[in-house]
GROMACS .gro file of C-alpha atoms in nm:
model
  472
    1MET     CA    1   0.009  -0.023   0.032
    2ALA     CA    2   0.108   0.331  -0.090
    3ASP     CA    3   0.210   0.559   0.216
    4THR     CA    4  -0.056   0.788   0.323
    5SER     CA    5   0.188   0.942   0.594
    6TYR     CA    6   0.340   1.298   0.557
    7ASP     CA    7   0.514   1.587   0.761
    8VAL     CA    8   0.284   1.849   0.628
    9ILE     CA    9  -0.068   1.830   0.433
   10VAL     CA   10  -0.183   2.147   0.294
   11ILE     CA   11  -0.520   2.158   0.272
   12GLY     CA   12  -0.618   2.387  -0.036
   13SER     CA   13  -0.392   2.476  -0.361
   14GLY     CA   14  -0.425   2.851  -0.381
   15PRO     CA   15  -0.102   3.070  -0.317
   16GLY     CA   16  -0.121   3.051   0.017
   17GLY     CA   17  -0.157   2.681   0.000
   18TYR     CA   18   0.076   2.575  -0.290
   19VAL     CA   19   0.378   2.848  -0.182
   20THR     CA   20   0.344   2.680   0.196
   21ALA     CA   21   0.384   2.332   0.033
   22ILE     CA   22   0.660   2.415  -0.156
   23ARG     CA   23   0.824   2.562   0.120
   24ALA     CA   24   0.773   2.312   0.300
   25ALA     CA   25   0.963   2.085   0.073
   26GLN     CA   26   1.221   2.313  -0.010
   27LEU     CA   27   1.227   2.247   0.415
   28GLY     CA   28   1.329   1.862   0.388
   29PHE     CA   29   0.916   1.778   0.487
   30LYS     CA   30   0.751   1.518   0.340
   31THR     CA   31   0.435   1.707   0.189
   32ALA     CA   32   0.118   1.647   0.044
   33ILE     CA   33  -0.169   1.903  -0.072
   34VAL     CA   34  -0.524   1.840  -0.096
   35GLU     CA   35  -0.717   2.055  -0.378
   36PRO     CA   36  -1.074   1.956  -0.497
   37LYS     CA   37  -1.122   2.168  -0.793
   38HIS     CA   38  -0.819   2.355  -0.970
   39LEU     CA   39  -0.435   2.367  -0.876
   40GLY     CA   40  -0.399   2.786  -0.848
   41GLY     CA   41  -0.730   2.798  -0.618
   42ILE     CA   42  -0.910   3.129  -0.696
   43CYS     CA   43  -0.675   3.377  -0.746
   44LEU     CA   44  -0.502   3.180  -1.035
   45ASN     CA   45  -0.769   3.075  -1.153
   46TRP     CA   46  -1.094   3.305  -1.091
   47GLY     CA   47  -0.961   3.624  -0.914
   48CYS     CA   48  -0.614   3.787  -0.906
   49ILE     CA   49  -0.505   3.685  -1.242
   50PRO     CA   50  -0.743   3.664  -1.482
   51THR     CA   51  -0.871   3.973  -1.362
   52LYS     CA   52  -0.610   4.167  -1.465
   53ALA     CA   53  -0.575   4.012  -1.815
   54LEU     CA   54  -0.953   4.142  -1.854
   55LEU     CA   55  -0.830   4.504  -1.727
   56ARG     CA   56  -0.552   4.495  -1.961
   57SER     CA   57  -0.778   4.461  -2.234
   58ALA     CA   58  -0.998   4.724  -2.099
   59GLU     CA   59  -0.705   4.925  -2.079
   60VAL     CA   60  -0.566   4.858  -2.422
   61TYR     CA   61  -0.921   4.934  -2.555
   62HIS     CA   62  -0.897   5.256  -2.353
   63TYR     CA   63  -0.594   5.355  -2.530
   64MET     CA   64  -0.698   5.268  -2.885
   65GLU     CA   65  -1.050   5.519  -2.838
   66HIS     CA   66  -0.780   5.788  -2.752
   67ALA     CA   67  -0.520   5.722  -2.975
   68LYS     CA   68  -0.534   6.079  -3.139
   69ASP     CA   69  -0.443   6.180  -2.811
   70PHE     CA   70  -0.065   6.017  -2.883
   71GLY     CA   71  -0.065   6.159  -3.247
   72LEU     CA   72  -0.214   5.815  -3.391
   73SER     CA   73  -0.443   5.692  -3.565
   74ALA     CA   74  -0.686   5.399  -3.540
   75ASP     CA   75  -1.048   5.306  -3.723
   76LYS     CA   76  -1.298   5.053  -3.656
   77ILE     CA   77  -1.216   5.039  -3.310
   78GLY     CA   78  -1.414   4.745  -3.165
   79PHE     CA   79  -1.380   4.439  -2.926
   80ASP     CA   80  -1.533   4.080  -2.935
   81ILE     CA   81  -1.626   4.007  -2.569
   82SER     CA   82  -1.598   3.614  -2.598
   83ALA     CA   83  -1.191   3.674  -2.738
   84VAL     CA   84  -1.165   3.900  -2.465
   85VAL     CA   85  -1.270   3.653  -2.191
   86LYS     CA   86  -1.084   3.326  -2.359
   87ARG     CA   87  -0.742   3.555  -2.349
   88SER     CA   88  -0.818   3.551  -2.016
   89ARG     CA   89  -0.905   3.198  -1.952
   90GLY     CA   90  -0.607   3.137  -2.151
   91VAL     CA   91  -0.388   3.309  -1.915
   92SER     CA   92  -0.510   3.122  -1.605
   93ASN     CA   93  -0.468   2.786  -1.765
   94GLN     CA   94  -0.091   2.851  -1.825
   95LEU     CA   95  -0.052   2.939  -1.451
   96THR     CA   96  -0.242   2.699  -1.299
   97THR     CA   97  -0.060   2.430  -1.573
   98GLY     CA   98   0.263   2.582  -1.416
   99VAL     CA   99   0.148   2.500  -1.078
  100GLY     CA  100   0.110   2.144  -1.177
  101PHE     CA  101   0.478   2.131  -1.279
  102LEU     CA  102   0.590   2.315  -0.891
  103MET     CA  103   0.405   2.025  -0.739
  104LYS     CA  104   0.606   1.774  -0.939
  105LYS     CA  105   0.918   1.944  -0.947
  106ASN     CA  106   0.957   1.977  -0.565
  107LYS     CA  107   0.816   1.608  -0.520
  108ILE     CA  108   0.475   1.753  -0.367
  109ASP     CA  109   0.209   1.478  -0.397
  110VAL     CA  110  -0.151   1.612  -0.450
  111ILE     CA  111  -0.437   1.459  -0.320
  112TRP     CA  112  -0.782   1.531  -0.531
  113GLY     CA  113  -1.057   1.567  -0.349
  114PHE     CA  114  -1.250   1.739  -0.006
  115ALA     CA  115  -1.026   1.692   0.313
  116GLU     CA  116  -1.164   1.671   0.660
  117LEU     CA  117  -1.029   1.658   0.992
  118THR     CA  118  -1.110   1.365   1.213
  119ALA     CA  119  -0.855   1.378   1.438
  120PRO     CA  120  -0.529   1.548   1.537
  121GLY     CA  121  -0.280   1.464   1.282
  122LYS     CA  122  -0.554   1.307   1.028
  123ILE     CA  123  -0.786   1.411   0.756
  124LYS     CA  124  -1.044   1.209   0.509
  125VAL     CA  125  -1.030   1.284   0.178
  126LYS     CA  126  -1.367   1.237  -0.056
  127ASP     CA  127  -1.291   1.173  -0.395
  128ALA     CA  128  -1.366   1.465  -0.609
  129GLU     CA  129  -1.427   1.472  -1.004
  130ASN     CA  130  -1.197   1.538  -1.278
  131PRO     CA  131  -0.834   1.423  -1.089
  132PRO     CA  132  -0.522   1.576  -1.287
  133LYS     CA  133  -0.309   1.277  -1.427
  134GLY     CA  134  -0.063   1.116  -1.128
  135ALA     CA  135  -0.327   1.287  -0.820
  136LEU     CA  136  -0.380   1.072  -0.516
  137LYS     CA  137  -0.742   0.963  -0.463
  138GLY     CA  138  -0.903   1.011  -0.200
  139GLY     CA  139  -0.877   0.799   0.151
  140ASP     CA  140  -0.707   0.823   0.497
  141TYR     CA  141  -0.418   1.028   0.541
  142SER     CA  142  -0.228   1.151   0.849
  143ALA     CA  143   0.051   1.423   0.874
  144LYS     CA  144   0.250   1.582   1.224
  145HIS     CA  145   0.147   1.947   1.136
  146ILE     CA  146  -0.185   2.033   0.900
  147ILE     CA  147  -0.237   2.347   0.728
  148VAL     CA  148  -0.540   2.497   0.646
  149ALA     CA  149  -0.529   2.721   0.313
  150THR     CA  150  -0.869   2.666   0.211
  151GLY     CA  151  -0.929   3.049   0.140
  152ALA     CA  152  -1.278   3.224   0.066
  153ARG     CA  153  -1.578   3.279  -0.118
  154PRO     CA  154  -1.833   3.569  -0.184
  155ARG     CA  155  -2.018   3.704   0.072
  156VAL     CA  156  -2.429   3.680   0.034
  157ILE     CA  157  -2.644   3.977   0.151
  158PRO     CA  158  -2.967   3.777   0.199
  159GLY     CA  159  -3.219   3.853   0.002
  160ILE     CA  160  -3.010   4.012  -0.284
  161GLU     CA  161  -2.800   3.590  -0.338
  162PRO     CA  162  -2.631   3.584  -0.666
  163ASP     CA  163  -2.854   3.383  -0.942
  164LYS     CA  164  -2.530   3.317  -1.177
  165LYS     CA  165  -2.798   3.509  -1.440
  166LEU     CA  166  -2.881   3.870  -1.311
  167ILE     CA  167  -2.713   3.914  -0.980
  168TRP     CA  168  -2.352   3.783  -1.027
  169THR     CA  169  -2.059   3.731  -0.827
  170TYR     CA  170  -1.702   3.777  -0.946
  171PHE     CA  171  -1.725   3.451  -1.078
  172GLU     CA  172  -1.964   3.490  -1.321
  173ALA     CA  173  -1.855   3.886  -1.365
  174MET     CA  174  -1.534   3.739  -1.514
  175VAL     CA  175  -1.693   3.576  -1.798
  176PRO     CA  176  -1.977   3.741  -1.939
  177GLU     CA  177  -2.114   3.574  -2.270
  178THR     CA  178  -2.256   3.945  -2.359
  179MET     CA  179  -2.150   4.285  -2.248
  180PRO     CA  180  -2.439   4.400  -2.070
  181LYS     CA  181  -2.511   4.780  -2.177
  182SER     CA  182  -2.559   4.861  -1.783
  183LEU     CA  183  -2.425   4.752  -1.428
  184ILE     CA  184  -2.478   4.781  -1.097
  185VAL     CA  185  -2.192   4.713  -0.845
  186MET     CA  186  -2.283   4.664  -0.465
  187GLY     CA  187  -1.988   4.772  -0.324
  188SER     CA  188  -1.685   4.928  -0.367
  189GLY     CA  189  -1.334   4.741  -0.226
  190ALA     CA  190  -1.099   4.634  -0.458
  191ILE     CA  191  -1.299   4.365  -0.661
  192GLY     CA  192  -1.591   4.566  -0.673
  193ILE     CA  193  -1.407   4.872  -0.816
  194GLU     CA  194  -1.203   4.657  -1.052
  195PHE     CA  195  -1.520   4.528  -1.235
  196ALA     CA  196  -1.675   4.897  -1.196
  197SER     CA  197  -1.369   5.008  -1.414
  198PHE     CA  198  -1.332   4.690  -1.645
  199TYR     CA  199  -1.711   4.734  -1.777
  200ARG     CA  200  -1.687   5.128  -1.781
  201PHE     CA  201  -1.408   5.104  -2.019
  202MET     CA  202  -1.572   4.847  -2.253
  203GLY     CA  203  -1.865   5.137  -2.250
  204ALA     CA  204  -2.157   5.000  -1.982
  205ASP     CA  205  -2.344   5.262  -1.768
  206VAL     CA  206  -2.206   5.162  -1.420
  207THR     CA  207  -2.319   5.271  -1.065
  208VAL     CA  208  -2.133   5.183  -0.767
  209VAL     CA  209  -2.319   5.136  -0.462
  210GLU     CA  210  -2.119   5.134  -0.171
  211MET     CA  211  -2.259   5.144   0.251
  212MET     CA  212  -1.955   5.395   0.354
  213PRO     CA  213  -1.951   5.726   0.337
  214GLN     CA  214  -1.584   5.699   0.115
  215VAL     CA  215  -1.515   5.488  -0.218
  216LEU     CA  216  -1.262   5.237  -0.166
  217PRO     CA  217  -1.338   5.309   0.230
  218VAL     CA  218  -0.974   5.125   0.359
  219GLU     CA  219  -0.745   5.320   0.199
  220ASP     CA  220  -0.652   5.719   0.294
  221ALA     CA  221  -0.931   5.958   0.253
  222GLU     CA  222  -0.743   6.186   0.032
  223ILE     CA  223  -0.663   5.938  -0.222
  224ALA     CA  224  -0.979   5.768  -0.235
  225ALA     CA  225  -1.152   6.126  -0.262
  226HIS     CA  226  -0.959   6.166  -0.588
  227ALA     CA  227  -0.996   5.842  -0.733
  228ARG     CA  228  -1.389   5.901  -0.683
  229LYS     CA  229  -1.339   6.234  -0.909
  230ARG     CA  230  -1.144   6.032  -1.161
  231PHE     CA  231  -1.424   5.730  -1.146
  232GLU     CA  232  -1.674   6.001  -1.229
  233LYS     CA  233  -1.501   6.173  -1.479
  234GLN     CA  234  -1.531   5.865  -1.654
  235GLY     CA  235  -1.901   5.824  -1.641
  236ILE     CA  236  -1.909   5.563  -1.334
  237LYS     CA  237  -2.224   5.701  -1.118
  238MET     CA  238  -2.075   5.652  -0.754
  239LEU     CA  239  -2.339   5.665  -0.431
  240THR     CA  240  -2.207   5.656  -0.108
  241ASP     CA  241  -2.373   5.606   0.234
  242ALA     CA  242  -2.589   5.445   0.038
  243LYS     CA  243  -2.711   5.060   0.053
  244VAL     CA  244  -2.918   4.786  -0.207
  245SER     CA  245  -3.204   4.725   0.003
  246LYS     CA  246  -3.428   4.533  -0.229
  247VAL     CA  247  -3.358   4.391  -0.622
  248VAL     CA  248  -3.692   4.325  -0.863
  249LYS     CA  249  -3.580   4.095  -1.097
  250GLY     CA  250  -3.744   4.083  -1.439
  251LYS     CA  251  -3.692   3.880  -1.725
  252ASP     CA  252  -3.368   4.009  -1.824
  253SER     CA  253  -3.314   4.312  -1.623
  254VAL     CA  254  -3.296   4.363  -1.236
  255ILE     CA  255  -3.443   4.693  -1.020
  256ALA     CA  256  -3.255   4.762  -0.730
  257THR     CA  257  -3.397   4.976  -0.479
  258VAL     CA  258  -3.126   5.225  -0.286
  259GLU     CA  259  -3.137   5.334   0.060
  260THR     CA  260  -2.971   5.667   0.141
  261LYS     CA  261  -2.852   5.724   0.510
  262ASP     CA  262  -3.089   5.980   0.526
  263GLY     CA  263  -3.377   5.745   0.424
  264LYS     CA  264  -3.423   5.864   0.041
  265THR     CA  265  -3.464   5.598  -0.177
  266GLN     CA  266  -3.430   5.565  -0.549
  267GLU     CA  267  -3.512   5.253  -0.801
  268ILE     CA  268  -3.233   5.214  -1.027
  269THR     CA  269  -3.242   4.950  -1.331
  270ALA     CA  270  -2.962   4.791  -1.472
  271ASP     CA  271  -2.909   4.478  -1.667
  272ARG     CA  272  -2.692   4.311  -1.401
  273MET     CA  273  -2.572   4.384  -1.080
  274ILE     CA  274  -2.219   4.256  -0.934
  275SER     CA  275  -2.271   4.145  -0.594
  276ALA     CA  276  -1.884   4.236  -0.414
  277VAL     CA  277  -1.978   4.294  -0.074
  278GLY     CA  278  -1.655   4.106   0.048
  279VAL     CA  279  -1.587   3.787   0.134
  280VAL     CA  280  -1.574   3.524   0.408
  281GLY     CA  281  -1.362   3.205   0.526
  282ASN     CA  282  -1.400   2.885   0.384
  283ILE     CA  283  -1.424   2.729   0.724
  284GLU     CA  284  -1.719   2.526   0.686
  285ASN     CA  285  -1.675   2.130   0.652
  286LEU     CA  286  -1.361   2.079   0.789
  287GLY     CA  287  -1.415   1.938   1.074
  288LEU     CA  288  -1.282   2.243   1.306
  289GLU     CA  289  -1.571   2.265   1.539
  290LYS     CA  290  -1.553   1.892   1.633
  291LEU     CA  291  -1.190   1.915   1.700
  292GLY     CA  292  -1.199   2.254   1.892
  293VAL     CA  293  -1.054   2.460   1.671
  294LYS     CA  294  -1.125   2.867   1.726
  295THR     CA  295  -1.284   3.067   1.484
  296ASP     CA  296  -1.442   3.390   1.470
  297ARG     CA  297  -1.704   3.574   1.220
  298GLY     CA  298  -1.628   3.333   0.968
  299CYS     CA  299  -1.262   3.301   0.998
  300VAL     CA  300  -0.997   3.058   1.166
  301VAL     CA  301  -0.821   3.210   1.494
  302ILE     CA  302  -0.413   3.201   1.447
  303ASP     CA  303  -0.108   3.388   1.583
  304GLY     CA  304   0.141   3.575   1.433
  305PHE     CA  305   0.320   3.202   1.304
  306GLY     CA  306  -0.036   3.035   1.191
  307ARG     CA  307  -0.089   2.826   1.512
  308THR     CA  308  -0.422   2.770   1.580
  309ASN     CA  309  -0.494   2.687   1.936
  310VAL     CA  310  -0.474   2.320   1.872
  311PRO     CA  311  -0.180   2.163   1.873
  312GLY     CA  312  -0.051   2.043   1.485
  313ILE     CA  313  -0.352   2.241   1.316
  314TYR     CA  314  -0.249   2.600   1.165
  315ALA     CA  315  -0.441   2.807   0.877
  316ILE     CA  316  -0.280   3.076   0.675
  317GLY     CA  317  -0.474   3.328   0.421
  318ASP     CA  318  -0.820   3.448   0.339
  319VAL     CA  319  -0.962   3.137   0.593
  320ALA     CA  320  -0.724   3.321   0.861
  321GLY     CA  321  -0.852   3.672   0.804
  322PRO     CA  322  -0.785   3.969   0.656
  323PRO     CA  323  -0.631   4.131   0.476
  324MET     CA  324  -0.760   3.876   0.221
  325LEU     CA  325  -0.476   3.925  -0.012
  326ALA     CA  326  -0.295   3.639  -0.219
  327HIS     CA  327   0.059   3.773  -0.125
  328LYS     CA  328  -0.053   3.800   0.277
  329ALA     CA  329  -0.136   3.437   0.224
  330GLU     CA  330   0.175   3.318   0.048
  331HIS     CA  331   0.380   3.512   0.325
  332GLU     CA  332   0.182   3.348   0.611
  333GLY     CA  333   0.215   3.022   0.446
  334VAL     CA  334   0.582   3.062   0.464
  335ILE     CA  335   0.616   3.174   0.812
  336CYS     CA  336   0.429   2.926   0.930
  337VAL     CA  337   0.662   2.605   0.761
  338GLU     CA  338   0.945   2.788   0.885
  339LYS     CA  339   0.851   2.842   1.230
  340ILE     CA  340   0.765   2.463   1.216
  341LYS     CA  341   1.116   2.354   1.095
  342GLY     CA  342   1.206   2.547   1.415
  343LEU     CA  343   1.415   2.865   1.217
  344ASP     CA  344   1.392   3.207   1.349
  345VAL     CA  345   1.182   3.408   1.190
  346HIS     CA  346   0.915   3.696   1.271
  347PRO     CA  347   0.555   3.677   1.283
  348MET     CA  348   0.375   3.841   1.049
  349ASP     CA  349   0.326   4.214   1.068
  350LYS     CA  350   0.011   4.305   0.904
  351LYS     CA  351   0.094   4.714   0.872
  352LYS     CA  352   0.327   4.599   0.593
  353ILE     CA  353   0.156   4.442   0.382
  354PRO     CA  354   0.087   4.628   0.049
  355GLY     CA  355  -0.236   4.651  -0.116
  356CYS     CA  356  -0.322   4.714  -0.443
  357THR     CA  357  -0.654   4.815  -0.657
  358TYR     CA  358  -0.577   4.762  -1.044
  359CYS     CA  359  -0.876   5.004  -1.151
  360GLN     CA  360  -0.790   5.326  -1.377
  361PRO     CA  361  -0.623   5.494  -1.204
  362GLN     CA  362  -0.451   5.235  -0.995
  363ILE     CA  363  -0.448   5.246  -0.603
  364ALA     CA  364  -0.150   5.136  -0.368
  365SER     CA  365  -0.106   5.166  -0.073
  366VAL     CA  366   0.076   5.026   0.263
  367GLY     CA  367   0.125   5.113   0.639
  368LEU     CA  368  -0.125   5.366   0.824
  369THR     CA  369  -0.321   5.652   0.631
  370GLU     CA  370  -0.279   5.963   0.786
  371ALA     CA  371  -0.612   5.932   0.981
  372LYS     CA  372  -0.535   5.609   1.117
  373ALA     CA  373  -0.155   5.740   1.242
  374LYS     CA  374  -0.295   6.012   1.413
  375GLU     CA  375  -0.581   5.820   1.574
  376ALA     CA  376  -0.278   5.579   1.738
  377GLY     CA  377  -0.107   5.925   1.842
  378HIS     CA  378   0.172   5.999   1.603
  379GLU     CA  379   0.221   6.372   1.554
  380VAL     CA  380   0.282   6.332   1.129
  381LYS     CA  381   0.448   6.528   0.873
  382VAL     CA  382   0.285   6.448   0.569
  383GLY     CA  383   0.423   6.475   0.201
  384ARG     CA  384   0.231   6.507  -0.131
  385PHE     CA  385   0.353   6.529  -0.496
  386PRO     CA  386   0.062   6.527  -0.768
  387PHE     CA  387   0.158   6.327  -1.109
  388ILE     CA  388   0.087   6.665  -1.296
  389GLY     CA  389   0.469   6.786  -1.173
  390ASN     CA  390   0.650   6.443  -1.296
  391GLY     CA  391   0.797   6.474  -1.643
  392LYS     CA  392   0.772   6.086  -1.740
  393ALA     CA  393   0.403   6.095  -1.643
  394ILE     CA  394   0.296   6.356  -1.831
  395ALA     CA  395   0.508   6.201  -2.146
  396LEU     CA  396   0.278   5.901  -2.067
  397GLY     CA  397  -0.027   6.124  -2.135
  398GLU     CA  398  -0.062   6.013  -1.741
  399PRO     CA  399  -0.090   6.350  -1.587
  400GLU     CA  400  -0.391   6.305  -1.308
  401GLY     CA  401  -0.270   6.108  -0.946
  402LEU     CA  402  -0.096   6.161  -0.636
  403VAL     CA  403   0.160   6.022  -0.442
  404LYS     CA  404   0.137   6.052  -0.040
  405THR     CA  405   0.326   5.970   0.236
  406VAL     CA  406   0.309   5.962   0.639
  407PHE     CA  407   0.613   6.009   0.849
  408ASP     CA  408   0.613   6.038   1.232
  409ALA     CA  409   0.742   6.383   1.310
  410LYS     CA  410   0.985   6.267   1.578
  411THR     CA  411   1.114   5.991   1.474
  412GLY     CA  412   1.172   6.001   1.102
  413GLN     CA  413   1.002   5.643   1.064
  414LEU     CA  414   0.759   5.613   0.802
  415LEU     CA  415   0.423   5.490   0.873
  416GLY     CA  416   0.231   5.489   0.538
  417ALA     CA  417   0.245   5.538   0.193
  418HIS     CA  418  -0.074   5.590  -0.046
  419MET     CA  419  -0.088   5.631  -0.411
  420VAL     CA  420  -0.359   5.679  -0.670
  421GLY     CA  421  -0.235   5.686  -1.055
  422ALA     CA  422  -0.063   5.502  -1.380
  423GLU     CA  423   0.131   5.212  -1.234
  424VAL     CA  424   0.117   5.298  -0.883
  425THR     CA  425   0.064   4.869  -0.798
  426GLU     CA  426   0.438   4.843  -0.913
  427LEU     CA  427   0.573   5.177  -0.757
  428ILE     CA  428   0.434   5.059  -0.427
  429GLN     CA  429   0.672   4.786  -0.344
  430GLY     CA  430   0.972   5.064  -0.322
  431PHE     CA  431   0.816   5.167  -0.009
  432VAL     CA  432   0.780   4.843   0.120
  433VAL     CA  433   1.095   4.790   0.082
  434ALA     CA  434   1.171   5.110   0.323
  435MET     CA  435   0.953   5.031   0.581
  436ASN     CA  436   1.078   4.680   0.638
  437LEU     CA  437   1.440   4.793   0.631
  438GLU     CA  438   1.331   5.057   0.919
  439THR     CA  439   1.442   5.370   0.670
  440THR     CA  440   1.401   5.697   0.832
  441GLU     CA  441   1.332   6.050   0.642
  442GLU     CA  442   1.639   6.125   0.624
  443GLU     CA  443   1.747   5.803   0.412
  444LEU     CA  444   1.489   5.834   0.168
  445MET     CA  445   1.598   6.158   0.079
  446HIS     CA  446   1.940   6.084   0.037
  447THR     CA  447   1.819   5.813  -0.232
  448VAL     CA  448   1.884   5.898  -0.589
  449PHE     CA  449   1.583   5.839  -0.825
  450PRO     CA  450   1.628   5.709  -1.177
  451HIS     CA  451   1.503   6.036  -1.372
  452PRO     CA  452   1.290   6.037  -1.577
  453THR     CA  453   1.043   5.771  -1.413
  454LEU     CA  454   0.751   5.774  -1.213
  455SER     CA  455   0.930   5.681  -0.871
  456GLU     CA  456   1.068   6.037  -0.889
  457MET     CA  457   0.709   6.120  -0.716
  458MET     CA  458   0.820   5.878  -0.467
  459HIS     CA  459   1.129   6.111  -0.372
  460GLU     CA  460   0.960   6.422  -0.427
  461SER     CA  461   0.689   6.304  -0.185
  462VAL     CA  462   0.923   6.256   0.079
  463LEU     CA  463   1.074   6.598   0.026
  464ASP     CA  464   0.754   6.737   0.062
  465ALA     CA  465   0.713   6.618   0.413
  466TYR     CA  466   0.966   6.831   0.502
  467GLY     CA  467   0.934   7.126   0.301
  468LYS     CA  468   1.210   7.054   0.080
  469ALA     CA  469   0.985   6.918  -0.299
  470LEU     CA  470   1.226   7.043  -0.582
  471ASN     CA  471   0.982   6.969  -0.882
  472PHE     CA  472   0.641   7.149  -0.780
   0.00000   0.00000   0.00000
């Protein structure tokens, strides 16, 4: 009989799960990963990667429509939504195949099925459909360390449940058979805003409904306000301090009743609605309750090393709580297995996890917002630099945007950095590295940034915080 005992079993093969399994194998652990649907999880198959492919198509289409702005001409501009979706799925499939290769390369067994913890160190796997070549079947397996990495799913509002036809989650929004002429997006977090941006650029009439007074509620207020102006300039209608209280379905449309905080209501008719009101951890049917694993508000409770309250059981990624980001899951998993190995590792510091939203304009941030820094008792120095003051931004035809930095006035510690504009999701890592190295404002000021680049705005924002900005 095949050996069913392992050092580490990871349940779930999303970015957190498969990276955790790879690191475990690198550290010499006999490792297996359990997956019932698709290697790569939601991120590679239905989230991070395919949405970026869709957004890239929308971006290129937008530039084609504005070719004259660059001294160019383009005739008969249009798009084939089925071809756009096909490209997105192709990108996803390529990466999913890559995960399968990485499992083989690192000698990680793939067990195809649904896992349930039956006792400490033991799981039972129920067979799933369409196992890939070489995957192990269901059965009883054991491991010294079991890491739950089952991710999350869209949160559902009672009475406004997605039906896959008129009310979509991100699953349906990624593979439209036809382009809706009008769309309501419920929720203005990263998922909602990215889809609002995609469908607006592809020509749909888009309305975003957000319960909070600010769109992009987790972002710095100044950055969110700038982004909102850009969205509205593009034609996206933004309703804040508002909620969808009722939805009536027609044959091929929905009528949403939107109620504002002051009690006023209005009805909005659209071809489709996207529900993007957050996600909830996949903690059901895993046997966690039976083993006494502590959960809170739909997520597994862990410490800074991924450990639950039950020895030998760990959790990482979305199922372990916010921020629900792929890169957080990956890093959390590496910390978890390195701690299991006995290496000297630092616990997860959530203040240094960057967040990125890939709409137009892009938004990126790390650390404390200006408001949160003040709430925490810091006396702050704030620097700002607009894209209009940067030569590269003007040359790119992207003169609208802002880079903002927040420092502790007494120590020079970089507390947070916040950006809105072209390519800021690529720029933010510079500030993430600076924060991890505990770089001071003086060191950032003395850093040489190449010219002409968008990154120069990062330097200028730091200089501005101390009254030394050079180019604006």
